[in-house]
PDB file of C-alpha atoms in Angstrom:
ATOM      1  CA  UNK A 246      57.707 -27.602  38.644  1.00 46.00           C
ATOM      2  CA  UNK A 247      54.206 -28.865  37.748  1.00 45.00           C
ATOM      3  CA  UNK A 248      52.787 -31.778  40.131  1.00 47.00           C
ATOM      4  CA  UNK A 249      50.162 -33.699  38.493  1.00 44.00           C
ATOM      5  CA  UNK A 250      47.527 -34.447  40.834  1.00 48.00           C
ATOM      6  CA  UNK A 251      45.696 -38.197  41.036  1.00 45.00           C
ATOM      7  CA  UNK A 252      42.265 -38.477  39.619  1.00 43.00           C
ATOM      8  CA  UNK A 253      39.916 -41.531  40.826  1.00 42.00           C
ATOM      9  CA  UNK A 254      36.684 -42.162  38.845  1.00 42.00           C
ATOM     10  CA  UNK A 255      34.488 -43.631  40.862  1.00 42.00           C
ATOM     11  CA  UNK A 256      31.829 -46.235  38.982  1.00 39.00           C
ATOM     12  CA  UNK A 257      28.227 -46.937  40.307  1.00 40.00           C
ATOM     13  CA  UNK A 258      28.122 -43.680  42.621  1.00 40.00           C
ATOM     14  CA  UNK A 259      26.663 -40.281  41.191  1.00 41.00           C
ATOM     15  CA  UNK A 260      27.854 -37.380  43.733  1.00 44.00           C
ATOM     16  CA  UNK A 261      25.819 -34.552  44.093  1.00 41.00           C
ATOM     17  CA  UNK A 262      27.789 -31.365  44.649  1.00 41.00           C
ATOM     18  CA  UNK A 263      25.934 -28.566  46.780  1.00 42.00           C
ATOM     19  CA  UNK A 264      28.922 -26.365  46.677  1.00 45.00           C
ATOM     20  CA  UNK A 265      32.758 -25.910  47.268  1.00 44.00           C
ATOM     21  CA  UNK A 266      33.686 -27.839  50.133  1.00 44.00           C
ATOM     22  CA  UNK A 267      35.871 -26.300  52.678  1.00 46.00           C
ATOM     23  CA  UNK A 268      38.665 -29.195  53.342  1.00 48.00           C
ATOM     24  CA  UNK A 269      40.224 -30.104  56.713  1.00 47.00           C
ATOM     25  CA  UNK A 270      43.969 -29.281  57.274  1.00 48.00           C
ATOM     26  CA  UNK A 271      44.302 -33.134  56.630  1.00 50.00           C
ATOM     27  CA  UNK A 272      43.029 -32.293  52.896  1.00 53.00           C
ATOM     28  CA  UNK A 273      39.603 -34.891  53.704  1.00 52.00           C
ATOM     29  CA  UNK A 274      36.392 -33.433  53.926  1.00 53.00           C
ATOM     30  CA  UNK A 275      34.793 -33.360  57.548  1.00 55.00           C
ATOM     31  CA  UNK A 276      31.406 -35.545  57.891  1.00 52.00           C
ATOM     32  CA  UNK A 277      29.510 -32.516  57.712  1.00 56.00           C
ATOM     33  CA  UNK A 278      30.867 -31.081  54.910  1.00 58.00           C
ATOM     34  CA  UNK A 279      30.889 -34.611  52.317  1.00 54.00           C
ATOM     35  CA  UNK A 280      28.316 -34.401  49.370  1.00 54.00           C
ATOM     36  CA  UNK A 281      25.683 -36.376  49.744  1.00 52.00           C
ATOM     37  CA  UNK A 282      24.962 -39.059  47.252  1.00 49.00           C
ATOM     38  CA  UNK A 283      22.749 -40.680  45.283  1.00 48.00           C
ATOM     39  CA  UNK A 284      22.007 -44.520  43.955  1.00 50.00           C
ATOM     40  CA  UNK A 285      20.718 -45.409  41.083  1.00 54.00           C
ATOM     41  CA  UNK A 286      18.124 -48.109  41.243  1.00 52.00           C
ATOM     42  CA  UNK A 287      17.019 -49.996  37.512  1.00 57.00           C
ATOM     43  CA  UNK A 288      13.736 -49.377  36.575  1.00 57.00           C
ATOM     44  CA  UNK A 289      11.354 -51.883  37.055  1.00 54.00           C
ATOM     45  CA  UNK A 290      10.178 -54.308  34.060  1.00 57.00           C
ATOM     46  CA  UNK A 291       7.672 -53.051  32.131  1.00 56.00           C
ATOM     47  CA  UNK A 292       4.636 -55.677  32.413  1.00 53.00           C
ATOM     48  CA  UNK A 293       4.201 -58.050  29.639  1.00 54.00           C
ATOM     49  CA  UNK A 294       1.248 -57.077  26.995  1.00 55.00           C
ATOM     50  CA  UNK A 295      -1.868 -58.467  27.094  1.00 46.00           C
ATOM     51  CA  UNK A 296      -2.199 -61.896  24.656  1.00 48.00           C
ATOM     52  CA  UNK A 297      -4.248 -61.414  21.774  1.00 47.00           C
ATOM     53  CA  UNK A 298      -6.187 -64.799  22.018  1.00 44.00           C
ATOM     54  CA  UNK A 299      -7.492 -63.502  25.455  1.00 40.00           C
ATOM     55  CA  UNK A 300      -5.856 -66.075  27.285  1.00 44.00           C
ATOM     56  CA  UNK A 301      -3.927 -65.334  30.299  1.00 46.00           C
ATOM     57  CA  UNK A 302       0.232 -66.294  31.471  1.00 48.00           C
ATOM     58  CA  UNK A 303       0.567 -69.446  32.929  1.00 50.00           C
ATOM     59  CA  UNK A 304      -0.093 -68.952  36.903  1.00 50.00           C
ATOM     60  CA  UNK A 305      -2.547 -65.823  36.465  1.00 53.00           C
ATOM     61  CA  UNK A 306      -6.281 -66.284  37.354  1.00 52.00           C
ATOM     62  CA  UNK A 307      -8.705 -64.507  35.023  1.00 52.00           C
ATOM     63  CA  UNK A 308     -11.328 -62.571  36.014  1.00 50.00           C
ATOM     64  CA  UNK A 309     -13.783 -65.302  37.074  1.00 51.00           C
ATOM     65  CA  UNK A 310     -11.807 -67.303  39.078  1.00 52.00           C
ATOM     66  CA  UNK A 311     -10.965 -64.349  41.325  1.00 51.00           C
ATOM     67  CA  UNK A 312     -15.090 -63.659  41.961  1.00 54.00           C
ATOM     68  CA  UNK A 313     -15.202 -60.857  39.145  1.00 54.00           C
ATOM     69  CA  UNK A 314     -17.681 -61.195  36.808  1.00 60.00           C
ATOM     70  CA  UNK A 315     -17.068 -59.150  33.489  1.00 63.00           C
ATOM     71  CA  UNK A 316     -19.621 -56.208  33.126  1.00 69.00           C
ATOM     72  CA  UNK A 317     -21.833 -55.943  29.759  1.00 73.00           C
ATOM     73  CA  UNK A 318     -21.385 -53.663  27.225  1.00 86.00           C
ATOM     74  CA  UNK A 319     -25.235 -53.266  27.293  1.00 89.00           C
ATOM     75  CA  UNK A 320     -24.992 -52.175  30.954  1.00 92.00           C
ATOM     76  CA  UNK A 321     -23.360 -49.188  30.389  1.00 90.00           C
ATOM     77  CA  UNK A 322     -24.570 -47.935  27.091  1.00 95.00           C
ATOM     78  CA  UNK A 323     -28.407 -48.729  29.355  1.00 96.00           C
ATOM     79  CA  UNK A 324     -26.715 -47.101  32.009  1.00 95.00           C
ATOM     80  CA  UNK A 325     -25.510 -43.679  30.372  1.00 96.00           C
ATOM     81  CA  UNK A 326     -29.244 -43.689  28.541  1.00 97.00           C
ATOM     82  CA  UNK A 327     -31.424 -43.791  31.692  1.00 97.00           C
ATOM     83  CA  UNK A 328     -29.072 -40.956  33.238  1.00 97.00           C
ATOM     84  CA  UNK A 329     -29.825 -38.713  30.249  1.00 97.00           C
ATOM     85  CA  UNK A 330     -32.974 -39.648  30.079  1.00 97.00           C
ATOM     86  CA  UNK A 331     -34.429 -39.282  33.839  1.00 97.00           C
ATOM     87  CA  UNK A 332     -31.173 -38.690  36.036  1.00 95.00           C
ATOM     88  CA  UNK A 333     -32.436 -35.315  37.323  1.00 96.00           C
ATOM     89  CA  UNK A 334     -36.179 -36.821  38.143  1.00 98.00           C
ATOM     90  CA  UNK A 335     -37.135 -36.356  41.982  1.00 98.00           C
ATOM     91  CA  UNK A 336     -38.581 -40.109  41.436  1.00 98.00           C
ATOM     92  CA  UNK A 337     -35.459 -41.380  40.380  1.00 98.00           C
ATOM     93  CA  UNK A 338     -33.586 -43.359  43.112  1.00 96.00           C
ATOM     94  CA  UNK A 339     -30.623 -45.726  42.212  1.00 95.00           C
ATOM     95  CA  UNK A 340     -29.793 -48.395  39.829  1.00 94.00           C
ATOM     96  CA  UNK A 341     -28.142 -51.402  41.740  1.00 92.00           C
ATOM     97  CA  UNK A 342     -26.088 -53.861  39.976  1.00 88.00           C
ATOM     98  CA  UNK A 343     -26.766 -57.323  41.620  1.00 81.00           C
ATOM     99  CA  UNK A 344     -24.139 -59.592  40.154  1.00 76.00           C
ATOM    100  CA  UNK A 345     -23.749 -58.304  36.846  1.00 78.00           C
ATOM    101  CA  UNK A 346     -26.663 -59.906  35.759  1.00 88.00           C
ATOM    102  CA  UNK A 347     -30.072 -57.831  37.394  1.00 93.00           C
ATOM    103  CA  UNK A 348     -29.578 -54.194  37.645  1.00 95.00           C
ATOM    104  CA  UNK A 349     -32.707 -52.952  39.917  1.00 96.00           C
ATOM    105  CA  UNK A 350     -34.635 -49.721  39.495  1.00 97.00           C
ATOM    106  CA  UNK A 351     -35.444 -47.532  42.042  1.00 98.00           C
ATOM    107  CA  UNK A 352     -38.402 -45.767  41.298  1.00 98.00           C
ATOM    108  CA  UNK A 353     -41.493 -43.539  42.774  1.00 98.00           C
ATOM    109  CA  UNK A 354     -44.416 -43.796  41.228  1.00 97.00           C
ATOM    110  CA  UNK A 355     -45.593 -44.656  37.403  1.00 97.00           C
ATOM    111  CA  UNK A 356     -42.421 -45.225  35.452  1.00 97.00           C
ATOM    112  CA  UNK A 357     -42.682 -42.429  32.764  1.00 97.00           C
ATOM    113  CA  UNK A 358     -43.105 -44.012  28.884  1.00 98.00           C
ATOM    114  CA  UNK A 359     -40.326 -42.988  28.057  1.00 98.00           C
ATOM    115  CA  UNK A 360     -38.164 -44.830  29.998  1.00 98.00           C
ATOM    116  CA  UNK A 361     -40.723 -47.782  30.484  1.00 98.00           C
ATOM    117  CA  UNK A 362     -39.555 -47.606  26.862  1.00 98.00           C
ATOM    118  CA  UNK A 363     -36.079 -47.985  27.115  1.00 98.00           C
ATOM    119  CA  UNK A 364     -35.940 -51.046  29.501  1.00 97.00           C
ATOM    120  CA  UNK A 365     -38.556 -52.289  26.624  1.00 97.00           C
ATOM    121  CA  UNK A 366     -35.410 -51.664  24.076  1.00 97.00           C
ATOM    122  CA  UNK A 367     -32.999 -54.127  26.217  1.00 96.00           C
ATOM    123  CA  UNK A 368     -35.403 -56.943  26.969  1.00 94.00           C
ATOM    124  CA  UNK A 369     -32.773 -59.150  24.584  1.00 91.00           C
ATOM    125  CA  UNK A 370     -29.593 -57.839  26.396  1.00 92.00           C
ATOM    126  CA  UNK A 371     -28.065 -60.166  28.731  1.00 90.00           C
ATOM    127  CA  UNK A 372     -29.023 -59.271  31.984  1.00 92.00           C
ATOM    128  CA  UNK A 373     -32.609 -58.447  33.777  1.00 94.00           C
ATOM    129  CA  UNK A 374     -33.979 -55.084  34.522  1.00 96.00           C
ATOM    130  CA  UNK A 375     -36.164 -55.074  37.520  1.00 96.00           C
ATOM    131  CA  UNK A 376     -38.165 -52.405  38.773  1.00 97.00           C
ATOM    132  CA  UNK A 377     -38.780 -51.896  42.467  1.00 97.00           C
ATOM    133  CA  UNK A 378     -40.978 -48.906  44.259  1.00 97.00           C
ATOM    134  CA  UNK A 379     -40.250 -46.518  46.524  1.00 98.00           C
ATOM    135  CA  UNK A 380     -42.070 -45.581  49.792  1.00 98.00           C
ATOM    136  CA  UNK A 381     -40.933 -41.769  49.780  1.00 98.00           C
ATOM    137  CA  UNK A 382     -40.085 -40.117  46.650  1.00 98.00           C
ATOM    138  CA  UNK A 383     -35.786 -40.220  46.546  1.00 98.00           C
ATOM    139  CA  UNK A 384     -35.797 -36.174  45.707  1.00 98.00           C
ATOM    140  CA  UNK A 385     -37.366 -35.512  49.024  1.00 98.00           C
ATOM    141  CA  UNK A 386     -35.122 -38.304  50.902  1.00 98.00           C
ATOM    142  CA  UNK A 387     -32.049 -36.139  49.443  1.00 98.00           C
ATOM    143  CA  UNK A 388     -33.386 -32.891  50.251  1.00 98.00           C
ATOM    144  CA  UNK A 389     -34.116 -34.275  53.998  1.00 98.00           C
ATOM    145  CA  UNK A 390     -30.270 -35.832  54.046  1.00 98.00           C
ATOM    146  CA  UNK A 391     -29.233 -31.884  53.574  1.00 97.00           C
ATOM    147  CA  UNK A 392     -31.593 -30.531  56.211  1.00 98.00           C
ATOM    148  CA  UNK A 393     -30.785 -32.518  59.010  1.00 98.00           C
ATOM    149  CA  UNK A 394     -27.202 -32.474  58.239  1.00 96.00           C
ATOM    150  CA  UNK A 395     -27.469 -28.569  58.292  1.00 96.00           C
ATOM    151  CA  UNK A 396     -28.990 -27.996  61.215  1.00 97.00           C
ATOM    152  CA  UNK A 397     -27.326 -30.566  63.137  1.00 96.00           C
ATOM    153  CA  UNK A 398     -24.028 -30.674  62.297  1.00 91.00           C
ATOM    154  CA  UNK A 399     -23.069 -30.483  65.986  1.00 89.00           C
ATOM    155  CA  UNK A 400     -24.288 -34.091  66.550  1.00 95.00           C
ATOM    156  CA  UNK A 401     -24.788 -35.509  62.842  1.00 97.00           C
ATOM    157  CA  UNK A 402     -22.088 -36.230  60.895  1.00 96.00           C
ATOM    158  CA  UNK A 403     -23.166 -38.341  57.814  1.00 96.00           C
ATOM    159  CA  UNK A 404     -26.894 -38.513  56.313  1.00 97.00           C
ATOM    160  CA  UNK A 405     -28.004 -40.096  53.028  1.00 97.00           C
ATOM    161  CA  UNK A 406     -30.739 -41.177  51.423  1.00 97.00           C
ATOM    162  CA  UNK A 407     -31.506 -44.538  51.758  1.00 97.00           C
ATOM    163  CA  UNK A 408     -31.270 -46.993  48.675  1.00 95.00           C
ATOM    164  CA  UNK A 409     -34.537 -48.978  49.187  1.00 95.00           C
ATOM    165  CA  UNK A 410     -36.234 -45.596  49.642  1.00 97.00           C
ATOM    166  CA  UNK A 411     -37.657 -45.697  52.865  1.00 98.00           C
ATOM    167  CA  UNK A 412     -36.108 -43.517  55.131  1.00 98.00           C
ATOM    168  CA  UNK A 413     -32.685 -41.437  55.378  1.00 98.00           C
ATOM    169  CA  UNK A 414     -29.811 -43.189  56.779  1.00 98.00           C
ATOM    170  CA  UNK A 415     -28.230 -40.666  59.510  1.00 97.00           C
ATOM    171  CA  UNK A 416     -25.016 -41.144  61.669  1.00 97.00           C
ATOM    172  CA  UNK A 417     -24.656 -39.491  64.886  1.00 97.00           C
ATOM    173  CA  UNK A 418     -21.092 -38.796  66.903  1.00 96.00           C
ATOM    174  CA  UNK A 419     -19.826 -41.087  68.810  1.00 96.00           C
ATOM    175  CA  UNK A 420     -18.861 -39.125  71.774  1.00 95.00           C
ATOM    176  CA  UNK A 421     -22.944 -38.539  71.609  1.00 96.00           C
ATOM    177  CA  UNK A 422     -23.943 -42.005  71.407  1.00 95.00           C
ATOM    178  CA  UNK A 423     -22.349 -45.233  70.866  1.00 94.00           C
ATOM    179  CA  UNK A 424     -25.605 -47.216  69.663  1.00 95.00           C
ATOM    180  CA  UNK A 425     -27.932 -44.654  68.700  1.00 96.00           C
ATOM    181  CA  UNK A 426     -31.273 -45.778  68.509  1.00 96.00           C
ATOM    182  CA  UNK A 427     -34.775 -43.508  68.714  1.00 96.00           C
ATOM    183  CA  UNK A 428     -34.715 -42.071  71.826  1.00 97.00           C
ATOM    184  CA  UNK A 429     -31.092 -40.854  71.475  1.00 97.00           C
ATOM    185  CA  UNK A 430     -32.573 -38.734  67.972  1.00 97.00           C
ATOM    186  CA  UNK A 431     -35.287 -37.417  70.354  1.00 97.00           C
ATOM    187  CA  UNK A 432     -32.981 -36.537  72.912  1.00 96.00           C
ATOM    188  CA  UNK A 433     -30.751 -34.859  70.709  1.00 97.00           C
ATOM    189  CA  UNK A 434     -34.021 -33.318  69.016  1.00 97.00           C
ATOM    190  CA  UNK A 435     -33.287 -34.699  65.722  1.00 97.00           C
ATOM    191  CA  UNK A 436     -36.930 -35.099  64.000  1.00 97.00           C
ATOM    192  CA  UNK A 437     -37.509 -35.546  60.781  1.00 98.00           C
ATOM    193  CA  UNK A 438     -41.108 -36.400  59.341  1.00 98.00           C
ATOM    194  CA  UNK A 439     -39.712 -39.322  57.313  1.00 98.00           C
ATOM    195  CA  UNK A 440     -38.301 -42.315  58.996  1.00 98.00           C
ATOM    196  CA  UNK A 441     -34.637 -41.803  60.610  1.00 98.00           C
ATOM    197  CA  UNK A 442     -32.238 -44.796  60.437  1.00 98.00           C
ATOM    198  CA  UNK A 443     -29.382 -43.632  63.201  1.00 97.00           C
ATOM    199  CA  UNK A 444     -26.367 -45.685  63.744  1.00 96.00           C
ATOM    200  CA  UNK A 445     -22.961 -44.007  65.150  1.00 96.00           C
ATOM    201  CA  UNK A 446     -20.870 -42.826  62.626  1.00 94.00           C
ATOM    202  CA  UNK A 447     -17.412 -40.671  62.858  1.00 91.00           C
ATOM    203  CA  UNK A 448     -17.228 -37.442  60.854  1.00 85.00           C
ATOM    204  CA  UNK A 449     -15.345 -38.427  57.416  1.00 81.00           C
ATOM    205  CA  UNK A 450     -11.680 -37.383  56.952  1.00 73.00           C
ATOM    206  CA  UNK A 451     -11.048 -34.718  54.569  1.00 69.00           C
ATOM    207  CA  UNK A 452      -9.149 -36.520  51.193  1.00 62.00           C
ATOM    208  CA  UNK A 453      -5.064 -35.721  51.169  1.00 60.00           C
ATOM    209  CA  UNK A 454      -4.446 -32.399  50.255  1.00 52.00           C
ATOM    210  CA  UNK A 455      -7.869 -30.572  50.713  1.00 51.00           C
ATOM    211  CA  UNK A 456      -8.132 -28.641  53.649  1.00 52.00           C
ATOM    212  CA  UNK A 457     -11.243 -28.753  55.540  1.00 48.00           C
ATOM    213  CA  UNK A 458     -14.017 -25.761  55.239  1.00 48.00           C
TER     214      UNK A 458
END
């Protein structure tokens, strides 16, 4: 005689079978030995296109009202041209944005023609270019920033070039000083014959993933 066993579909659940389940004498599984499972959450809603008139949903604040200004197209097309142009220069320091409307040259020395040239070429293009001088020329600052940080890695843990161009920014440990001023470099015997800018500053943290040399 044939017995025809019972079969229950269950709805909503997906069981995830690791194996053949040894069953208790009572014929149910023992709490070690149930299958895990696994529930099935909906995907979220996909977010709604962006209007083609430019205008935003009801209840959304654009750009402006939330304090960001929108970039011009002139900045970066000015931007990727200087970089070409004079990126690897020793007297080439930053370009600061100031508010989307005055981006700020950092320069040492006589601006060369040809780039005196190209902030000539965007004199109609909405936003200022200013140029500002530098006390030390920015290819020295940076080669400083690597020296010191070389040969004192035991008490400096940060160094950088200074944006305004007079000095290198340096941070010292901590544990060595918590408000490092001048005589804490010369105690330490950090010199350097362009002006130091200390302030205490914790070694940075290695990204997720990347092991530390």
């Amino acid at each position: 005689m044939v017995r025809v066993r019972p079969v229950l579909l269950l709805v909503g659940t997906l069981l995830v079978a690791t194996g053949c389940a040894e069953r208790s004498p009572s014929g149910a599984p023992s709490p070690d030995d149930a299958p895990p499972f696994v529930t099935l959450q909906p995907m979220p809603p996909e977010p709604d296109p962006f209007p083609e008139d430019g205008l935003l949903p009801d209840g959304q604040l654009s750009p402006e009202e939330l304090g960001a200004q929108p970039i011009p197209h002139e900045q970066f097309t000015f931007t990727e041209r200087l970089h070409a142009l004079a990126g690897e220069s020793p007297d080439f320091g930053v370009l600061d944005a100031r508010d989307r409307s005055v981006l700020v040259l950092r320069w040492f020395g006589d601006l060369p023609t040809e780039v005196a040239a190209l902030i000539e070429e965007y004199a109609g293009a909405p936003f200022d270019i200013r140029v500002e001088p530098t006390r030390y020329r920015p290819g020295d600052l940076r080669a400083e920033a690597q020296r010191l940080l070389a040969e004192h890695s035991g008490v400096v843990t940060v160094t950088f070039p200074r944006n305004e161009g007079d000095g290198v920014g340096i941070g010292i440990d901590p544990a060595e000083a918590a408000s490092p001023d001048q005589a804490d470099l010369e105690r330490l015997g950090v010199t350097s014959r362009f002006p130091l800018f200390p302030e205490a500053m914790g070694r940075p943290v290695p990204a997720a993933g990347v092991a530390a040399g």
